Amino acid sequence: MNLGKKVIYQIYPKSFYDSDGDGIGDLRGIISKIPYIAKLNIDMIWFNPFFVSPQHDNGYDIADYYRIDPRFGTMEDFEELVAKLKEINVGVMLDMVFNHCSTDHEWFQKALAGDPKYMKYFYLRKAKPNGDLPTNWQSKFGGPAWKKFGDTDLYYLHLYDKSQADLDWHNPDVRKEAAKVVNFWRDKGVTGFRFDVLNVIGKDEVLVDSTDPVQEKTLYTDTPIVQKYIKELNQASFGQDSETITVGEMSSTSIANSIEYTKPENHELSMVFSFHHLKVDYENGQKWTKKPFDFMELKRLFNEWQSKMDQGDGWQALFWNNHDQPWALNRFGDPVNYREKSAEMLATATHLLRGTPYIYMGEELGMIDPHYYSIHNYVDVECLNAYQELIDEGHSAHDAFEIVKTKSRDNSRVPMHWDASQNAGFTVGKPWLKPTDQQEINVENELTDGEIFNYYQKLIHLRKTEDLISDGHFQAELEDHPQVFAYRRYLDNQAEQLLVLNNFYGYEPWAIIPEDLQNKNAHVIIDNYGEARDIKLKDAIQLKPYQSIAIKITK
Ligand code: NOJ
């Protein structure tokens, strides 16, 4: 299998299409939209979790890994979905959340009832002799990472919400449960798996206090034992089928570790999601802040990751958007003056890199953050906690709201816009999150008059037909250019080269063509301002606002 030729689409089931009017998207809704999905010619769909869950963290708090939550449909619906997608050669990638399970899960409930077998599934610890919590760790969703374990003198660890209890992977029974779940879904025809926050499963057996928030992450992130657990899971489940695609969501990971997780000889994962490039608009590395993105840092990160992953034979997932991120268009583009051009530029910048691109539903329409005017429009546990913390720290309600507005995960969870009607054609009921801007941005408009969807189709087609894109090496170009992100892709024999220029700004900078390519006859394979065409390369090109152009040079 050539991972470089694959393109993956992500569907957040709760927000894709509601078939029964309860305001929440569902599997039958997805089935009815397969003809739309087919137009993109993607290879696989990653579905966020739709397993039984109390939904405190929108399904990342799983209470039963083997059943579909009735609000999303039935097992029959799921089987039909897999079969119908297979007919159009699209695989299914499921989200496996094994760092933690819901406190409603029977494992946790049995543990609470005192069953010693299941008590060993979790990190249960006593308070310190002085009565303090077992460690000073913070939950990633705010507040302490420990909560009282029922009526006992113990506390359980939760790196995320208090309803998500961390599973203790030191226990071989936990690891067997994980493999069993993966195999259950493999038997249903699932050929892709995304593993949620996989690099934090390797906590130490003895948990100690941290000295500061940055050091704290190192106590449980990317520890060597994670590699061992992934290898074991690979052997016991998905590794038995060479066609399966896996991706590990790696929180605060390093390039060196990402190479180890993904180089083929290690038999761990197909690829990783890393997030450093999505923190270039964080003040001092803190998410709940507001600052314009640092373009030079963004370039530096792309260049470093691409070059080193290439040299180390690692493999990256390429993406800007997902259900945890505000829309990239608001962060790195210009949604007001150049919505279409900047959406296309952002797509080009990542789609022509070395790796496997992911498209988050609605990205192909140029979706943007909703225009909400009240904190009451938001529902996500993470942003509501953050809002309260910002207020407690002394921010005014106005400032706290402005930060939440640009950072909330609800931004990208807003229902897909199908048409211009009041509920964006998503539901006949009351949508669980309110759509805004659907008059302008929606599938109907996009397919008749828009240009972004069609541009995505071209990018996907290029990846499937140009070996330079799917198999080529990466080389950074114009590293000091303050507006243009440029790179070159080349094959081992160097016979073909691809020069990609992406203008991240609304003005018209010049880009100097690398000397060895000047005066060459070349072919523009994609340009968001024009058609494919033959050109003669000069010594420089002036780019239009948010222009992307990819030029192929054959020696
Ligand atoms: C990452 C998921 O993408 C996010 O939505 C979730 O809240 C956390 N992991 C915890 O499972």
XYZ file of N, CA and C in Angstrom, residues 54-140:
261
model
N -21.891 8.754 27.759
C -22.727 9.814 28.349
C -22.463 11.176 27.706
N -21.491 11.240 26.808
C -21.240 12.463 26.016
C -20.764 13.660 26.851
N -20.040 13.397 27.919
C -19.492 14.553 28.654
C -18.375 15.207 27.840
N -17.688 14.373 27.041
C -16.672 14.928 26.137
C -17.008 14.469 24.709
N -18.267 14.626 24.359
C -18.730 14.300 23.000
C -18.230 12.958 22.476
N -18.363 11.940 23.278
C -18.059 10.588 22.799
C -16.644 10.119 23.082
N -15.779 11.011 23.538
C -14.425 10.568 23.936
C -14.439 10.010 25.357
N -15.630 9.863 25.895
C -15.842 9.225 27.195
C -16.699 7.982 26.896
N -16.017 6.894 26.537
C -16.740 5.713 26.033
C -17.182 4.798 27.183
N -18.462 4.446 27.154
C -19.001 3.582 28.202
C -19.157 2.149 27.708
N -19.141 1.946 26.381
C -19.188 0.587 25.826
C -18.546 0.635 24.441
N -17.393 -0.017 24.342
C -16.623 0.050 23.091
C -17.234 -0.798 21.971
N -18.218 -1.643 22.324
C -18.744 -2.601 21.349
C -20.124 -2.225 20.812
N -20.666 -1.132 21.290
C -22.020 -0.799 20.845
C -22.095 0.631 20.315
N -22.996 0.819 19.355
C -23.215 2.152 18.796
C -24.184 2.881 19.724
N -23.894 4.106 20.031
C -24.818 4.878 20.866
C -26.132 5.042 20.110
N -27.273 4.688 20.734
C -28.558 4.759 20.004
C -28.822 6.136 19.400
N -28.266 7.192 19.987
C -28.561 8.509 19.382
C -27.898 8.649 18.007
N -26.913 7.781 17.710
C -26.278 7.829 16.381
C -26.805 6.745 15.445
N -27.447 5.710 15.991
C -27.982 4.656 15.126
C -27.797 3.277 15.733
N -27.802 2.280 14.859
C -27.734 0.885 15.308
C -26.535 0.203 14.644
N -26.264 -1.012 15.092
C -25.176 -1.772 14.475
C -25.498 -2.060 13.003
N -26.789 -2.260 12.704
C -27.188 -2.501 11.303
C -26.863 -1.269 10.449
N -27.138 -0.103 11.004
C -26.804 1.132 10.266
C -25.306 1.173 9.992
N -24.533 0.827 11.015
C -23.082 0.886 10.846
C -22.633 -0.092 9.760
N -23.201 -1.312 9.811
C -22.800 -2.311 8.805
C -23.163 -1.849 7.396
N -24.318 -1.220 7.301
C -24.731 -0.696 5.987
C -23.774 0.410 5.523
N -23.390 1.247 6.463
C -22.460 2.337 6.134
C -21.130 1.765 5.609
N -20.599 0.772 6.310
C -19.328 0.166 5.876
C -19.496 -0.421 4.472
N -20.603 -1.136 4.263
C -20.822 -1.797 2.966
C -20.970 -0.776 1.842
N -21.740 0.285 2.109
C -21.974 1.283 1.049
C -20.699 2.054 0.727
N -19.900 2.303 1.742
C -18.636 3.008 1.478
C -17.684 2.097 0.704
N -17.745 0.819 1.020
C -16.886 -0.141 0.306
C -17.199 -0.134 -1.193
N -18.492 0.010 -1.496
C -18.887 0.036 -2.918
C -18.209 1.165 -3.679
N -17.890 2.258 -2.974
C -17.199 3.355 -3.669
C -15.706 3.386 -3.287
N -15.211 2.263 -2.783
C -13.786 2.127 -2.419
C -13.320 3.074 -1.332
N -14.203 3.324 -0.393
C -13.809 4.172 0.734
C -13.784 3.321 2.002
N -12.665 3.350 2.706
C -12.517 2.569 3.938
C -13.022 3.346 5.139
N -13.189 2.618 6.241
C -13.682 3.234 7.482
C -12.572 3.234 8.527
N -12.348 4.390 9.104
C -11.361 4.520 10.193
C -12.114 4.882 11.469
N -11.963 4.057 12.492
C -12.662 4.341 13.749
C -11.714 4.931 14.789
N -12.308 5.657 15.709
C -11.554 6.360 16.739
C -11.500 5.480 17.991
N -10.311 5.078 18.362
C -10.149 4.199 19.513
C -9.588 5.008 20.682
N -10.396 5.109 21.721
C -10.011 5.941 22.867
C -9.626 5.017 24.007
N -8.324 4.763 24.126
C -7.869 3.778 25.107
C -7.020 4.363 26.232
N -6.764 5.661 26.198
C -6.044 6.216 27.343
C -6.969 6.237 28.561
N -8.274 6.370 28.260
C -9.240 6.464 29.347
C -10.573 5.892 28.890
N -11.439 5.602 29.847
C -12.818 5.242 29.480
C -13.741 6.074 30.352
N -15.019 6.019 30.030
C -15.988 6.781 30.821
C -16.110 6.176 32.219
N -16.378 7.023 33.195
C -16.622 6.493 34.546
C -17.952 5.723 34.572
N -18.749 5.804 33.500
C -19.965 4.979 33.397
C -19.647 3.572 32.885
N -18.430 3.360 32.374
C -18.083 2.044 31.825
C -18.154 0.991 32.935
N -18.546 -0.224 32.544
C -18.695 -1.247 33.591
C -17.369 -1.563 34.283
N -16.250 -1.367 33.594
C -14.961 -1.590 34.277
C -14.837 -0.652 35.483
N -15.179 0.605 35.266
C -15.048 1.578 36.354
C -16.105 1.304 37.424
N -17.306 0.958 36.961
C -18.378 0.701 37.926
C -18.055 -0.508 38.798
N -17.474 -1.564 38.174
C -17.103 -2.749 38.964
C -15.974 -2.389 39.932
N -15.048 -1.561 39.452
C -13.951 -1.132 40.321
C -14.526 -0.388 41.530
N -15.479 0.488 41.250
C -16.099 1.266 42.334
C -16.778 0.356 43.354
N -17.333 -0.760 42.826
C -18.025 -1.697 43.722
C -17.020 -2.551 44.493
N -15.735 -2.328 44.246
C -14.703 -3.019 45.037
C -14.123 -4.258 44.380
N -14.450 -4.542 43.124
C -13.910 -5.735 42.451
C -12.417 -5.525 42.200
N -11.564 -6.345 42.857
C -10.113 -6.090 42.780
C -9.567 -6.191 41.359
N -10.173 -7.086 40.526
C -9.697 -7.210 39.134
C -9.804 -5.856 38.431
N -10.952 -5.221 38.576
C -11.178 -3.973 37.835
C -10.552 -2.763 38.514
N -10.297 -2.875 39.808
C -9.586 -1.753 40.454
C -8.200 -1.610 39.835
N -7.677 -2.749 39.337
C -6.340 -2.714 38.719
C -6.365 -2.145 37.301
N -7.531 -1.829 36.789
C -7.627 -1.224 35.445
C -7.320 0.279 35.491
N -7.323 0.851 36.665
C -7.229 2.322 36.766
C -6.056 2.728 37.648
N -5.715 3.992 37.583
C -4.688 4.536 38.478
C -5.378 5.000 39.754
N -5.392 4.128 40.755
C -6.009 4.494 42.033
C -4.888 4.705 43.039
N -4.881 5.839 43.675
C -3.805 6.149 44.614
C -4.379 6.802 45.860
N -3.615 6.628 46.965
C -4.031 7.279 48.220
C -3.580 8.727 48.231
N -4.224 9.526 49.066
C -3.765 10.904 49.257
C -2.386 10.871 49.918
N -1.662 11.988 49.855
C -0.376 12.086 50.553
C -0.643 12.083 52.064
N 0.373 11.744 52.847
C 0.152 11.709 54.310
C -0.435 13.014 54.842
N -0.109 14.134 54.235
C -0.663 15.414 54.719
C -2.071 15.684 54.174
N -2.636 14.710 53.454
C -4.006 14.866 52.944
C -4.081 15.453 51.550
N -2.936 15.879 50.984
C -2.954 16.429 49.624
C -3.258 15.333 48.602
N -3.673 15.761 47.435
C -3.948 14.806 46.353
C -2.682 13.996 46.037
N -2.832 12.807 45.456
C -1.669 11.916 45.224
C -0.506 12.602 44.486
N -0.829 13.446 43.483
C 0.221 14.284 42.870
C -0.401 15.648 42.604
N 0.449 16.578 42.198
C -0.054 17.941 41.923
C -0.455 18.117 40.452
N -0.661 17.034 39.724
C -0.931 17.127 38.284
C -2.262 17.824 38.003
N -2.259 18.516 36.840
C -3.468 19.215 36.409
C -4.153 18.463 35.277
N -5.474 18.477 35.281
C -6.213 17.909 34.157
C -6.055 18.836 32.952
N -6.022 18.245 31.769
C -5.880 19.071 30.565
C -7.131 19.906 30.321
